[in-house]
Structure formats: structure tokens, C-alpha cells
XYZ file of C-alpha atoms in Angstrom:
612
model
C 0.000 0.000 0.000
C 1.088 3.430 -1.021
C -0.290 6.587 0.162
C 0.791 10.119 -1.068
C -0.199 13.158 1.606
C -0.280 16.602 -0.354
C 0.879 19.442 2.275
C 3.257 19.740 5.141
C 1.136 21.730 7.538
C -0.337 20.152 11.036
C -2.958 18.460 8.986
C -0.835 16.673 6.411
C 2.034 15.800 9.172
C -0.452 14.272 11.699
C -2.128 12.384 8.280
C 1.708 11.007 7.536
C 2.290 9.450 11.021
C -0.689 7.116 11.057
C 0.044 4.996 7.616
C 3.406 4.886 8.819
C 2.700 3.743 12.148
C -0.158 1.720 10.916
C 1.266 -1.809 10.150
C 2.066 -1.849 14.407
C -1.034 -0.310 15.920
C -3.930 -1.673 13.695
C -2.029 -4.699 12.179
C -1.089 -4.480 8.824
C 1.264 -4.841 5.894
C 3.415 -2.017 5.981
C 2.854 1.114 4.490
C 5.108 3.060 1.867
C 3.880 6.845 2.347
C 5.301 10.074 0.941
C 4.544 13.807 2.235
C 4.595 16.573 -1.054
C 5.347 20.265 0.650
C 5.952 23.063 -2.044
C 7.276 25.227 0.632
C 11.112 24.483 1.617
C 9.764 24.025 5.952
C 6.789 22.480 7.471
C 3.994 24.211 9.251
C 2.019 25.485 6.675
C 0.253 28.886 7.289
C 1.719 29.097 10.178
C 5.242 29.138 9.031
C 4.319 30.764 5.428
C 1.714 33.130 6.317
C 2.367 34.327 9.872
C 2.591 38.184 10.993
C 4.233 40.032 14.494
C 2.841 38.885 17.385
C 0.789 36.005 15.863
C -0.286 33.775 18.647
C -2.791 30.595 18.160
C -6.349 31.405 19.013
C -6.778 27.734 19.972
C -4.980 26.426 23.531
C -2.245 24.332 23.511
C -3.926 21.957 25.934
C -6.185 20.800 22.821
C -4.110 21.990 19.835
C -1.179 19.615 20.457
C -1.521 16.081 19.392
C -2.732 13.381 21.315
C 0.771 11.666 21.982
C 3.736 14.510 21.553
C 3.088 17.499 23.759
C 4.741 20.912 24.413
C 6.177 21.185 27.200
C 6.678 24.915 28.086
C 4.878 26.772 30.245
C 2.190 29.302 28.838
C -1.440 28.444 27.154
C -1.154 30.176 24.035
C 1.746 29.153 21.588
C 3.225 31.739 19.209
C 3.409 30.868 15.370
C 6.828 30.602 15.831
C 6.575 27.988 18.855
C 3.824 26.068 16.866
C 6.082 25.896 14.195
C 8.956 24.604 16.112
C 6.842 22.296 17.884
C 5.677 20.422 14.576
C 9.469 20.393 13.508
C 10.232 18.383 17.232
C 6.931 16.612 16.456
C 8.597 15.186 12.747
C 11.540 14.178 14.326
C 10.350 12.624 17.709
C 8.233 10.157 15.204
C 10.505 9.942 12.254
C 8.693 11.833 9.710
C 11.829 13.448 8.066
C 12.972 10.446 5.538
C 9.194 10.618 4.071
C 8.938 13.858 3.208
C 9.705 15.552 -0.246
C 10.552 19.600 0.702
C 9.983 22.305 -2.119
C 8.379 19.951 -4.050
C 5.115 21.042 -6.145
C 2.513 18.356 -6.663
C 1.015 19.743 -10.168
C -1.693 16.978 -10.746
C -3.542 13.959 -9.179
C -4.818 11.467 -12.034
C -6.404 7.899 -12.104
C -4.570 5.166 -12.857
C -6.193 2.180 -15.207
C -5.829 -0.204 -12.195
C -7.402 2.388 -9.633
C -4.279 4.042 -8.557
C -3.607 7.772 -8.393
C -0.679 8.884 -10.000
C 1.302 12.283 -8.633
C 2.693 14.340 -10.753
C 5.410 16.729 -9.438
C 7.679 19.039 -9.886
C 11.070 20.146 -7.765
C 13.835 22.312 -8.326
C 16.234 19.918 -8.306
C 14.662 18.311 -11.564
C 14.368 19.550 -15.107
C 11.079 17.299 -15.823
C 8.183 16.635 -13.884
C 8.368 13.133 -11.873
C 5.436 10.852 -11.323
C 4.984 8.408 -8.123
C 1.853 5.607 -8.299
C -0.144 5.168 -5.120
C -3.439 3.202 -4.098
C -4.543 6.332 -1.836
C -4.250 9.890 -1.113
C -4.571 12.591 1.271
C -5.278 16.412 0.592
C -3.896 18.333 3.136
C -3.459 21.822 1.579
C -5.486 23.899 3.853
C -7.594 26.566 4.295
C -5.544 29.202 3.921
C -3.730 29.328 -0.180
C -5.454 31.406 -2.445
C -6.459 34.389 -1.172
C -10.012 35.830 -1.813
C -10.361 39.043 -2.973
C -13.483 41.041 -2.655
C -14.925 43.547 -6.096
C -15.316 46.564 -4.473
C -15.242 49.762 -6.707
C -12.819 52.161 -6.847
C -10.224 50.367 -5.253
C -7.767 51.404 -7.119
C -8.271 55.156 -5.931
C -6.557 54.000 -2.946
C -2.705 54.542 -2.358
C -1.521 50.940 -0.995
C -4.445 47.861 -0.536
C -2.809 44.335 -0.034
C -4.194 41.286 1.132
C -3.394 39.946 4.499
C -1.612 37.260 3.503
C 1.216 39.787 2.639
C 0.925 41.462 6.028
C 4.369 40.696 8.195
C 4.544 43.473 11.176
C 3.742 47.133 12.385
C 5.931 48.856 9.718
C 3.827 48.634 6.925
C 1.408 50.524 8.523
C 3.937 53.425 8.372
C 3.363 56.925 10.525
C 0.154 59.162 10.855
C -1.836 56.446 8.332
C -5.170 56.125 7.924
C -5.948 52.327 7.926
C -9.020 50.128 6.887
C -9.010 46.257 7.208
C -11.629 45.206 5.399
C -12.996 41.626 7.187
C -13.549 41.341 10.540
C -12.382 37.404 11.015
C -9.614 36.895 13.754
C -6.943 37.669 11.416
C -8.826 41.230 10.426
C -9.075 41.576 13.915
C -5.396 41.082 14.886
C -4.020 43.167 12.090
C -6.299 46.009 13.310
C -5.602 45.868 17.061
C -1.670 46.284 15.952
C -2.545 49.361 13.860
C -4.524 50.561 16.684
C -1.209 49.977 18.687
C 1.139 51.855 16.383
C 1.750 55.666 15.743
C -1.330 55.686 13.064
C -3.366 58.275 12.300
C -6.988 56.390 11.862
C -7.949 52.627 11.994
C -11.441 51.279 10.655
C -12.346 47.548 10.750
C -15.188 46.849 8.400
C -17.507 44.195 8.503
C -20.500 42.689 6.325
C -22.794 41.395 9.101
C -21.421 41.628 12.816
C -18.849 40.184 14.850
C -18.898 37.554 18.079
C -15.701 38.239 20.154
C -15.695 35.724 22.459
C -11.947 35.318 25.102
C -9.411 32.662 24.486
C -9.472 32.355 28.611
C -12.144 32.753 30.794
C -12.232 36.747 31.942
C -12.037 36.166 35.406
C -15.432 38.051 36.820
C -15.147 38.398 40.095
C -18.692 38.342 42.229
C -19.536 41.356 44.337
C -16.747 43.976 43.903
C -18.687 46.128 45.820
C -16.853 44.031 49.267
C -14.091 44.935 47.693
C -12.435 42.237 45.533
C -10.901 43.188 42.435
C -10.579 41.927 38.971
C -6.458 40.867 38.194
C -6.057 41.822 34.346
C -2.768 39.369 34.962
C -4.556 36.015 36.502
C -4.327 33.855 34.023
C -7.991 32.647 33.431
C -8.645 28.990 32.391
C -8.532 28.848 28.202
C -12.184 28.454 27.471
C -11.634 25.513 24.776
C -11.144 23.335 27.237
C -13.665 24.368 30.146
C -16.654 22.263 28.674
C -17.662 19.481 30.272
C -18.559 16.698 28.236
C -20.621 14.467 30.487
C -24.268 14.532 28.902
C -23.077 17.188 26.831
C -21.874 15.051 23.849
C -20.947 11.943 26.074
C -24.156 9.855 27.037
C -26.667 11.996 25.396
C -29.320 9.835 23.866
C -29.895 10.068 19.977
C -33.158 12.059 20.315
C -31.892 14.980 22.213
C -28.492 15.120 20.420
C -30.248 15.109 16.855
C -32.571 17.619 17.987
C -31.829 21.583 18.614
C -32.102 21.787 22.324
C -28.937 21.570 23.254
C -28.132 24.448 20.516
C -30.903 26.603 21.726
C -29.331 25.785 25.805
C -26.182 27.075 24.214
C -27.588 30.009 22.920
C -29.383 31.185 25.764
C -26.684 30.263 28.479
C -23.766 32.101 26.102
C -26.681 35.469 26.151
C -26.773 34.998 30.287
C -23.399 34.529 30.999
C -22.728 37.660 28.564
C -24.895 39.815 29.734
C -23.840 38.958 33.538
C -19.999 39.098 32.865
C -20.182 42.613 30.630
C -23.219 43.377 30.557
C -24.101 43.034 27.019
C -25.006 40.244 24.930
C -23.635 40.979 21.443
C -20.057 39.379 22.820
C -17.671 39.815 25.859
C -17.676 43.439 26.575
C -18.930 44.079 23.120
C -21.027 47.204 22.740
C -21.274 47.227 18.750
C -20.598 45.167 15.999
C -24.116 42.848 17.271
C -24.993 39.944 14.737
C -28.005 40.236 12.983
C -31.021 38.280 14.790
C -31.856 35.488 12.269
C -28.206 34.694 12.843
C -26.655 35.233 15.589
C -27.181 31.670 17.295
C -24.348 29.375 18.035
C -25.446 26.600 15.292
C -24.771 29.072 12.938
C -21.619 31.074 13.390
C -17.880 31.127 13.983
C -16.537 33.118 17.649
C -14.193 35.520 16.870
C -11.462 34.645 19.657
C -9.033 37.707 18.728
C -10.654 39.836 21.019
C -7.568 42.099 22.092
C -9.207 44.506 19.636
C -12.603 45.001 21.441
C -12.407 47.537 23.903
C -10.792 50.084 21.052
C -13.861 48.975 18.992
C -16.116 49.123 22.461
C -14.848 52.264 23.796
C -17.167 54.967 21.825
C -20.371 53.006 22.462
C -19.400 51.771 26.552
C -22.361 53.147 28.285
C -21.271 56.298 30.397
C -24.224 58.477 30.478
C -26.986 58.660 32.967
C -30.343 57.054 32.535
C -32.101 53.677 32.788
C -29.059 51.616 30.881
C -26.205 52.820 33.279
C -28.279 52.040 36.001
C -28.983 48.669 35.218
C -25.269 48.519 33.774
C -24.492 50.003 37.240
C -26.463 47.531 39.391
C -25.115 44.256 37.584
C -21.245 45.653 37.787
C -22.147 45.931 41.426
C -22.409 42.121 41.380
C -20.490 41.183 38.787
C -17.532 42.571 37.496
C -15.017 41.764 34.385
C -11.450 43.554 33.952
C -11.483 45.785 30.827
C -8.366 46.500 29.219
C -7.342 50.148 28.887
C -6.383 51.974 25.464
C -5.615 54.876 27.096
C -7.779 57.211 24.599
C -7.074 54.312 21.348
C -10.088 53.571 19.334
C -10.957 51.332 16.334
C -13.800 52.691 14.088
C -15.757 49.685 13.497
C -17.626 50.575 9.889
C -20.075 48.581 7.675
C -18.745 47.069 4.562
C -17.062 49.399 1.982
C -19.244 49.944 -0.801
C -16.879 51.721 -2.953
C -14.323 54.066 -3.177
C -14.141 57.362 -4.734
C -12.589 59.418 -7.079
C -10.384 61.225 -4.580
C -10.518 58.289 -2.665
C -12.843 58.732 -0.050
C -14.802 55.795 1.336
C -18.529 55.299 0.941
C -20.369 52.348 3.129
C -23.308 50.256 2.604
C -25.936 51.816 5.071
C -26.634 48.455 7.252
C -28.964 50.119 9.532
C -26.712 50.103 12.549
C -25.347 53.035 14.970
C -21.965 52.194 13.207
C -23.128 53.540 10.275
C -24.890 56.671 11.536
C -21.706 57.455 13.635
C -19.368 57.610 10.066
C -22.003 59.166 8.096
C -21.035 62.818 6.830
C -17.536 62.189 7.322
C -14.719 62.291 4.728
C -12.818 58.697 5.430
C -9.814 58.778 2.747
C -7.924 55.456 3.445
C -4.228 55.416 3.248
C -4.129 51.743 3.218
C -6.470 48.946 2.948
C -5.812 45.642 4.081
C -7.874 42.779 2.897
C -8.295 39.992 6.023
C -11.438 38.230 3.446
C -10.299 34.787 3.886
C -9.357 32.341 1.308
C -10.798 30.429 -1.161
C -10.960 26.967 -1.532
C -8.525 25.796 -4.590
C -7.623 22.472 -5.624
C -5.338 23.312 -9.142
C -3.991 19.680 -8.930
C -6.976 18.044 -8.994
C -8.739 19.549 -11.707
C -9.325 17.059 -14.732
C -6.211 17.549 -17.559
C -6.667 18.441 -20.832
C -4.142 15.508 -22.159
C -5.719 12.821 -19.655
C -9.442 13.415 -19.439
C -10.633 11.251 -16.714
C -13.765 11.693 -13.827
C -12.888 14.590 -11.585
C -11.868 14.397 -7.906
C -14.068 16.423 -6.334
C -13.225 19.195 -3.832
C -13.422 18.592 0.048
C -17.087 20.394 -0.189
C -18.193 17.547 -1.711
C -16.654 15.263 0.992
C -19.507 13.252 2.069
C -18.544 10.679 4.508
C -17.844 12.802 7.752
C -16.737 15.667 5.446
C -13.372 13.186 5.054
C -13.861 11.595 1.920
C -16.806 10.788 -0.881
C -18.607 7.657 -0.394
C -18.028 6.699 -3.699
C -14.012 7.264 -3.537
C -13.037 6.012 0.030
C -9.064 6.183 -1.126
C -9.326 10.097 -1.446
C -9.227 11.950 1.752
C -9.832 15.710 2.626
C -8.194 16.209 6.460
C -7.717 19.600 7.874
C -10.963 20.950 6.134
C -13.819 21.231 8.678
C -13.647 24.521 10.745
C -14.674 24.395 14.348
C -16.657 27.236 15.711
C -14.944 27.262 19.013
C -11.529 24.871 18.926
C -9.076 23.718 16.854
C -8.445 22.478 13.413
C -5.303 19.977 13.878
C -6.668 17.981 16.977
C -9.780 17.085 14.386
C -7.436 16.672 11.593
C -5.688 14.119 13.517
C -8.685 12.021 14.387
C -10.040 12.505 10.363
C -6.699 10.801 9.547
C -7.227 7.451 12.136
C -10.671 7.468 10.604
C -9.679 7.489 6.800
C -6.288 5.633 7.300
C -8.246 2.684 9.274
C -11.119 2.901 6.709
C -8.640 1.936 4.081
C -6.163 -0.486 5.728
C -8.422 -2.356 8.099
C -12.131 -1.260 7.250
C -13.442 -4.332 9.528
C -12.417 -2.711 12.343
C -14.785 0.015 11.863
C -18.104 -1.355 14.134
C -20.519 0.192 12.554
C -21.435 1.715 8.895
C -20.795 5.244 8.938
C -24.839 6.837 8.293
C -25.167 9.814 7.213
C -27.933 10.031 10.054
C -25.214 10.950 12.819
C -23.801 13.753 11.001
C -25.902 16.399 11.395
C -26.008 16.825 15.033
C -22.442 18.400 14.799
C -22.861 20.504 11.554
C -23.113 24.191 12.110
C -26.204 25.157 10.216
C -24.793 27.711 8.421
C -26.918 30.433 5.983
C -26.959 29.068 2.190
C -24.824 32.126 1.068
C -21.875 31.317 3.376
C -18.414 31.740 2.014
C -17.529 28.627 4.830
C -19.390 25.751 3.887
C -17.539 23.353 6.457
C -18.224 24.939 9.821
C -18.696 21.511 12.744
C -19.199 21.746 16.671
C -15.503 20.320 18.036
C -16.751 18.343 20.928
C -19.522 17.199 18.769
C -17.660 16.058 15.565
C -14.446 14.978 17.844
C -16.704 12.791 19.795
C -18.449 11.504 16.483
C -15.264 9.993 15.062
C -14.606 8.553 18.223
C -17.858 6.355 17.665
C -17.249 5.577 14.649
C -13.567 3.709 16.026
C -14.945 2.195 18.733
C -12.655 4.424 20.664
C -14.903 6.712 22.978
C -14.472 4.665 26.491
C -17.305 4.689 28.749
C -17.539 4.698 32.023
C -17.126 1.168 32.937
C -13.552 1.418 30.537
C -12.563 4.395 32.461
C -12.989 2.165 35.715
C -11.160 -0.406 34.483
C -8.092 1.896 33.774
C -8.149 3.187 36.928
C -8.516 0.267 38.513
C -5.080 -0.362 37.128
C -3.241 2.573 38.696
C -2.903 4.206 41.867
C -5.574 6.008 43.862
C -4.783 9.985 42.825
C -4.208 8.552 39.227
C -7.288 6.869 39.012
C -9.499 9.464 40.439
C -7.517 11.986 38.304
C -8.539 9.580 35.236
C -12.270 9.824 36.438
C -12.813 13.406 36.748
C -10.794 14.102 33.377
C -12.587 11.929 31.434
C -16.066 13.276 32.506
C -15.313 16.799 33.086
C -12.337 17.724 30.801
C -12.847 18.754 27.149
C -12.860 16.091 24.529
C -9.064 15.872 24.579
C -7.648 13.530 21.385
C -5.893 11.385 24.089
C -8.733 10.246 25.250
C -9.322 8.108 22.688
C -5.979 6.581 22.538
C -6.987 4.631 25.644
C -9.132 2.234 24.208
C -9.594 1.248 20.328
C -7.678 0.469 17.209
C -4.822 3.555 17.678
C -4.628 2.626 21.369
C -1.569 4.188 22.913
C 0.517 2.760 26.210
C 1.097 6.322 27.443
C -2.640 7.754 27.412
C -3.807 6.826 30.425
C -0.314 8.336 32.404
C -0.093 11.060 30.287
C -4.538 12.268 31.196
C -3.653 12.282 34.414
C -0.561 14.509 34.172
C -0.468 18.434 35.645
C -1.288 20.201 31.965
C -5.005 18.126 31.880
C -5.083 18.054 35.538
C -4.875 21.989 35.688
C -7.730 22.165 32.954
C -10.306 20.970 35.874
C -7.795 22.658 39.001
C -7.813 26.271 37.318
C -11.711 26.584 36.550
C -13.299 29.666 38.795
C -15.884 27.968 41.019
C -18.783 29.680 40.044
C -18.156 30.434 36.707
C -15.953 27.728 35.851
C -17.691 24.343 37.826
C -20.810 25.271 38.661
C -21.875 27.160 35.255
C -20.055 25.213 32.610
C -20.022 21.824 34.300
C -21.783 21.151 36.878
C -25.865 22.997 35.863
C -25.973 21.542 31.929
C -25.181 18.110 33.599
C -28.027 18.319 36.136
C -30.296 19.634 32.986
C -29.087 17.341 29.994
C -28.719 14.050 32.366
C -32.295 13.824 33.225
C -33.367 14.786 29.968
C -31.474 11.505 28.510
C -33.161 9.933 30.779
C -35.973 10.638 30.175
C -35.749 10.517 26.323
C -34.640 7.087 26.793
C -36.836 6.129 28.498
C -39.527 7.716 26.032
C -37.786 5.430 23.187
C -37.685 2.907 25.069
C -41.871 2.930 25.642
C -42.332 3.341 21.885
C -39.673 0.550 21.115
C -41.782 -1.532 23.719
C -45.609 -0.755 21.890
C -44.294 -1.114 18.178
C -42.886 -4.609 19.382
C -45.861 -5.658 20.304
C -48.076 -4.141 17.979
C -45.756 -6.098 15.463
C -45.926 -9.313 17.417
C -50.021 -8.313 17.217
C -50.120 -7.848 13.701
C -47.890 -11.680 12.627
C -50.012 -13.312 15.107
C -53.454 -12.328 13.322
């Protein structure tokens, strides 16, 4: 078996390790696979496309993968430290003989026998080579062609670039008017360091709202009237792993998972907590910028974690005047109260979508009906420079059917229909890396898409159960038809999923066992990870067809120890953990036992109807 893995980012590097680990964990003949990078160093987007001060909006706690993890202190890696940590992770497991640096794969075609053949191209050589394989993986990313948006008049503009080509502070030069048009975490970044340097003017535009939500919990601190104060430099738990699993997506019976209640719980506890932490509802401590209704639900968009630009887009619209909102404002801080950054004077005009540009290249917005809008209106906005943070589009060059070898296309990872992995009728091409969380991390479900896809080629009968299209939609984001993203999944959700569908999501009576196995404070560390602790990929290398010798040693260690430890009481245990347990376990219950009725009357209205 031969198995080609197109791109040297987290995705394709995690998809390499499993086919070459394969033959020892599930059992097989061994595996001859190759890794095709065009750049000259691993990492992807984060080595190719990273900017000053980059840091990883996902913790490291659930970004790292389930059996290498770094070691330094600190939540949040830089792009630099993810970067180096995927270099220690290629040569911890031996990656470095299979890959093929600075090498350009320019097409993917069929074979007469069912093969793919890859054609590529490195410096090194004057012609193209080709290499046969039975299977391969498309790990190019997310993040390659960048999408640029029509808007008129650009060109009326002195300097526009898109973000891609945005490296540090400098470019934004001295006494600059700046406009980043796209308010995604990367928009957001790029505008909070222009807010940050000696500029004259910074807008962030956006087409239909924003959700800042923290990388850490804030740290509200109950009654600060006693007293207590907020510590801006307590390092609050990282919120991707502060969710509780336990009859969340673990032991939740098919009829409440598949329907939208625990969505609609989501929604309304993320509005409480909100409001109760800042005081307004649109995101932490966000006073404009609000989602429109129809949309602004958690099933349907993506939190913006690169929030560091929020209070300069907050500050005009804070409440500080008398009358019946301060009050209320007033009365809940008196209970509640979050640390807000200063930006001693700094603001960020958040503005509606550019809808063209002028002449004499002054800026004219959409009206979108919002006080953002009438706050802008009658002024004379002349950009100096406009960066575009619009995202990417979704490009595939090497797959697209050849002129000189006509044969059925490939398909594009949209069209991925088996767990959004791989096409049910082409099981030997897989898309990993592709699926966007709305609150997580991209390479921890990369790495369980690979055991999936790898295991569904080279040992499919250890797969338990037929993958049905049926248990897929409880962990789609149901996102508006005219979404640029078509790919957006729940993380716990989808993680949990694939774990199924391995027969590697232990239950309770598993975890028991485990413990059972190792001391006391090891075994009740095992316990209360498992149920309350995020949906960590080692879990399910405990049990299963990737099991894993260190899992059990390595859960119980201080970094997923300190994911329960660190959680504020209130807001941490009792809020996230502890209240949707006591809801969501009794309505399993209870919708188990309602199947189990029905179950029970159709059996014997069957047995009624063969009997007569």
C-alpha cells in the first residue's frame, strides 16, 4: 500500500504518522507513504503566512496532538513555537525520511488499475516526476489562495494588499489612515496592531457583525462592591477546554443530540453569561458590531477569539451616560464585574462594509442600519491603506481534470460526504484539515479525520458500525446558504463523532477499568478528566484500534489536571459543568426512556399484527 499526503502543515504531518505507524497499531502490511510540501519548511500557514505577534487562538492543551506534547509553560503558543513544535513533532516520530521539501505536486490522475498517479515538480529536476499510489490525502489547507473582494474604486486607494502579505507594524507606516476590510480573527489582529502603532486612523469593516468571544475565561469576580478586584494578569482557564462533556456530547441519547435543544441551551446560556460578565449580549464586553437576529445563534456562526481589539472597537459606544441603561449597567457591575483592558484614549472605528471608493478616494459604506453607520455618516474617510483579512478560497489546481488525460474529476473537500473526510463513492481520497470548528481547533480534528480514513482503508473491519449519514448532522453548524464557509462543525460534537465511529470513545465502565489499574490519585484523576475535561484527542488513545501505552499516564498529568484545578468555582464548575449536567442528564433519561416505551408498543403491535 502506497499513500501520497499533499501538504506539510499540522494536517498533512499528523495524516503522515498514522500509515506509517499503521502496520504496528492496527495490524497491517506495511505502508510506503510520501509527504509533497511546495514550501522548503513544514507548518504550513503558520510558518508561510504568519505576521508580528501572531499567537494561536486555539490552547495548547487541545491543539497539540494526542501523543507529543509541548512542554513549556504558557497556554497560548506563538506561530513561531507552533512551528517549532511540529518540527520536534517530525523528528520525535521519524517523519523526516518521508517527506519531499519544495516539491510542487502539479496533478492527481487515475490510474487504469485504480491508482492515483502524482505528478510533481522540484527544483532539483528539469522534468516533472510521477509516483503511483493506491490512496491519497489532501492536506493543503484553508488558507492558499487568497479571496479578494470587487469593491469599486479600489484602485483610488494609495496601498491595498491582502493579508496574507501582512508581516509586522511597519507597513502601517506613521500618521496612516488604515481600513481592514474583514472582521475574522486575522482582520481583527491586524487592526488591534494598527490601533497599537503611531497611526493616524484605523477602521475595521464588517458585512454582518462580529462575536468576540476570550481565548481564557475573563475572570469576573462576584460582588466587587466588598471589595475584591478583577487581576487583568490572573491567568484565566482557556475556554476551549472548560466544557464538560458528560451529557453534553458523552451519554446523550440520539433524540436529544439530533434535535436543537442543546443548541438553543447554548444560545441562551452564552446570552446569560454575557450579559452577567459585561453586561451586554452581542459578545464579551462588546457594545457594537451585534450579529443580525436570524443569525446570531451558536449553530450558525464562527466566535471571533481575537478579542484584544474590542475595547478600542467598544470604547465609543461603553455606556457612560446617565439614565435607565447605566443604572442597570451600574447595578449588575455591582455584582459582577469583568477587567477591561485600557487603550488609554485608542479607538478602532468599526464601519459597515465598503461599498466603494471614490474618485479622490474617499470611502462610501453600505448603510446596514446600525449606529456604526450613523456614527461615520457625513464624514470624509480617505484610506491610506487597505488591508484585505477576506479569507481564502478553496482551490484544488492539482486536482482539476487535464486536458491531455481526461478522466472523472476528484471532487473538492465540499463535496466530501462521509464525515466531510472523503466521498462515499471514492473512500481512497481523503480531505483532512478541512472542517472549521466554531470554538476549537483544526489539527486535533485533523488528527482524528486521519485514524478514521487511514483505518477505513487499511483495516475497514475494524470500523463497528457503517458510517450513516444520520449521525452527522447533530455536529454541523447550520450555516446560511450564502456562506463563504461551507464546512463549519461543533468540536466536541464532531471529535466525539469519530470517536464512535472507532470504537474508541471509552465509557464509564472502561474508564474504571483503567483506573482500577493505577494508583488512587491517578485513578481518580482519570475519572474526573474523562467526565469533566474537554474532549481531549488522548482520550481516545486509551481504548480502540490507535490505542496508545502512554494515554492513560499522560490524562492524568499536571497540563489536563490543571484544565479541571484552574476553573473559577462559580463560573468555571458550577456554570459550565456542573448545571448543563443536572439539565441534559435527566433529559437523557428521560428521552430514553420515552424510546424505550415506543420501542416496547411497536414490538408488540408487530408481534399483534404476525399473530393475526
Amino acid at each position: 500500500m502506497r499513500v501520497a499526503v499533499i501538504g506539510g502543515g499540522p494536517s498533512g504531518l499528523v495524516t503522515l504518522k498514522y500509515p506509517i505507524q499503521a502496520s504496528a497499531s492496527i495490524s497491517c502490511e506495511p505502508v510506503e507513504a510520501i509527504l509533497f510540501e511546495y514550501q522548503t519548511q513544514v507548518g504550513g500557514t503558520f510558518a508561510a503566512r504568519s505576521y508580528e505577534d501572531a499567537e494561536l487562538v486555539s490552547s495548547k492543551q487541545l491543539t497539540t496532538f494526542s501523543d507529543f506534547r509541548y512542554s513549556e509553560h504558557g497556554d497560548f503558543l506563538s506561530t513561531q513555537q507552533y512551528v517549532q513544535y511540529l518540527q520536534a513533532y517530525c523528528t520525535h516520530f521519524k517523519l523526516w525520511p518521508h517527506m519531499r521539501l519544495n516539491t510542487q505536486v502539479l496533478s492527481v490522475t487515475r490510474g487504469v488499475d485504480g491508482s492515483h498517479i502524482i505528478t510533481y515538480k522540484t527544483n532539483e529536476a528539469r522534468f516533472p516526476c510521477e509516483w503511483r499510489c493506491d490512496a491519497v490525502a489532501v492536506c493543503s489547507g484553508l488558507h492558499v489562495t487568497p479571496n479578494i473582494p470587487n469593491i469599486k474604486g479600489m484602485e483610488n486607494v494609495p496601498l491595498v494588499f491582502h493579508s496574507s502579505g501582512f508581516k509586522s507594524r511597519k507597513q502601517f507606516g506613521t500618521d496612516k489612515t488604515v481600513m481592514v476590510v474583514g472582521s475574522g480573527e486575522t482582520g481583527a489582529d491586524i487592526a488591534y496592531l494598527a490601533a497599537t502603532s503611531p497611526t493616524k486612523r484605523v477602521l475595521l469593516c464588517h458585512r454582518d457583525g462580529v462575536h468576540f468571544a476570550p481565548k481564557r475565561n475573563p475572570g469576573p469576580v462576584l460582588f466587587p462592591i466588598l471589595g475584591r478586584k478583577p487581576d487583568l494578569k490572573e491567568p484565566g482557564i482557556p475556554i476551549d477546554v472548560s466544557r464538560a462533556n458528560m451529557f453534553d456530547t458523552t451519554y446523550v441519547h440520539p433524540l436529544l443530540r439530533n434535535s436543537m435543544v442543546l443548541w438553543h441551551y447554548c444560545h441562551w446560556y452564552i446570552k446569560f453569561i454575557l450579559w452577567l460578565s459585561s453586561g451586554t449580549t452581542a459578545g464579551m464586553d462588546q457594545w457594537i458590531g451585534r450579529i443580525s437576529p436570524e443569525r446570531h445563534h451558536p449553530s450558525k456562526i464562527f466566535f471571533n477569539k481575537s478579542m484584544k481589539v474590542c475595547p478600542y472597537i467598544s470604547l465609543p459606544y461603553r455606556p457612560s451616560m446617565p439614565g435607565p441603561r447605566l443604572w442597570l449597567y451600574a447595578l449588575r457591575s455591582a455584582i459582577v464585574q469583568t477587567p477591561v483592558p485600557d487603550t488609554n484614549g485608542r479607538k478602532v472605528d468599526l464601519a459597515p462594509w465598503p461599498k466603494e471608493i471614490g474618485r479622490d478616494g474617499t470611502v462610501h459604506f453600505f448603510d446596514n442600519q446600525q449606529p456604526e453607520f450613523s456614527r461615520l455618516k457625513g464624514e470624509r474617510i480617505k484610506p491610506d491603506i487597505v488591508i484585505l483579512s477576506t479569507g481564502y478560497k478553496q482551490d484544488f489546481p492539482f486536482l482539476e481534470p487535464s486536458r491531455t488525460k481526461p478522466t472523472r474529476a476528484y471532487g473538492t473537500a465540499n463535496q466530501a460526504n462521509v464525515r466531510g473526510i472523503w466521498r462515499r463513492d471514492e473512500p481512497t481520497v481523503g480531505f483532512i484539515g478541512f472542517v472549521r470548528p466554531s470554538l476549537g481547533a483544526i489539527p486535533p480534528l485533523a488528527e482524528m479525520q486521519a485514524q478514521l480514513w487511514i483505518l477505513n482503508i487499511l483495516a475497514p473491519e475494524k470500523i463497528p458500525h457503517p458510517l450513516r449519514a444520520t449521525d452527522e448532522e447533530h455536529y454541523r453548524l447550520k450555516l446560511p446558504p450564502d456562506s463563504r464557509i461551507e464546512y463549519g462543525v461543533d468540536h466536541e460534537s464532531y471529535v466525539y463523532q469519530l470517536a464512535l465511529d472507532m470504537n474508541s470513545a471509552i465509557g464509564l465502565w472502561d474508564v474504571l477499568a483503567i483506573a482500577h489499574k493505577k494508583d488512587v490519585r491517578g485513578g481518580w484523576r482519570l475519572l474526573v478528566v474523562w467526565a469533566f475535561g474537554a474532549h481531549f484527542n488522548t482520550k481516545f488513545r486509551l481504548l480502540g484500534p490507535w490505542q496508545w501505552s502512554g494515554a492513560a499516564d499522560m490524562l492524568v498529568s499536571e497540563e489536563f489536571w490543571q484544565t479541571i484545578t484552574r476553573r473559577p468555582l462559580f463560573f468555571g464548575h458550577f456554570l459550565v459543568s456542573l448545571l448543563p449536567m443536572m439539565i441534559f442528564g435527566p433529559l437523557s433519561s428521560v428521552a430514553l426512556l420515552w424510546a424505550t416505551v415506543l420501542g416496547s408498543v411497536g414490538f408488540i403491535q408487530d408481534s399483534q399484527e404476525r399473530e393475526t
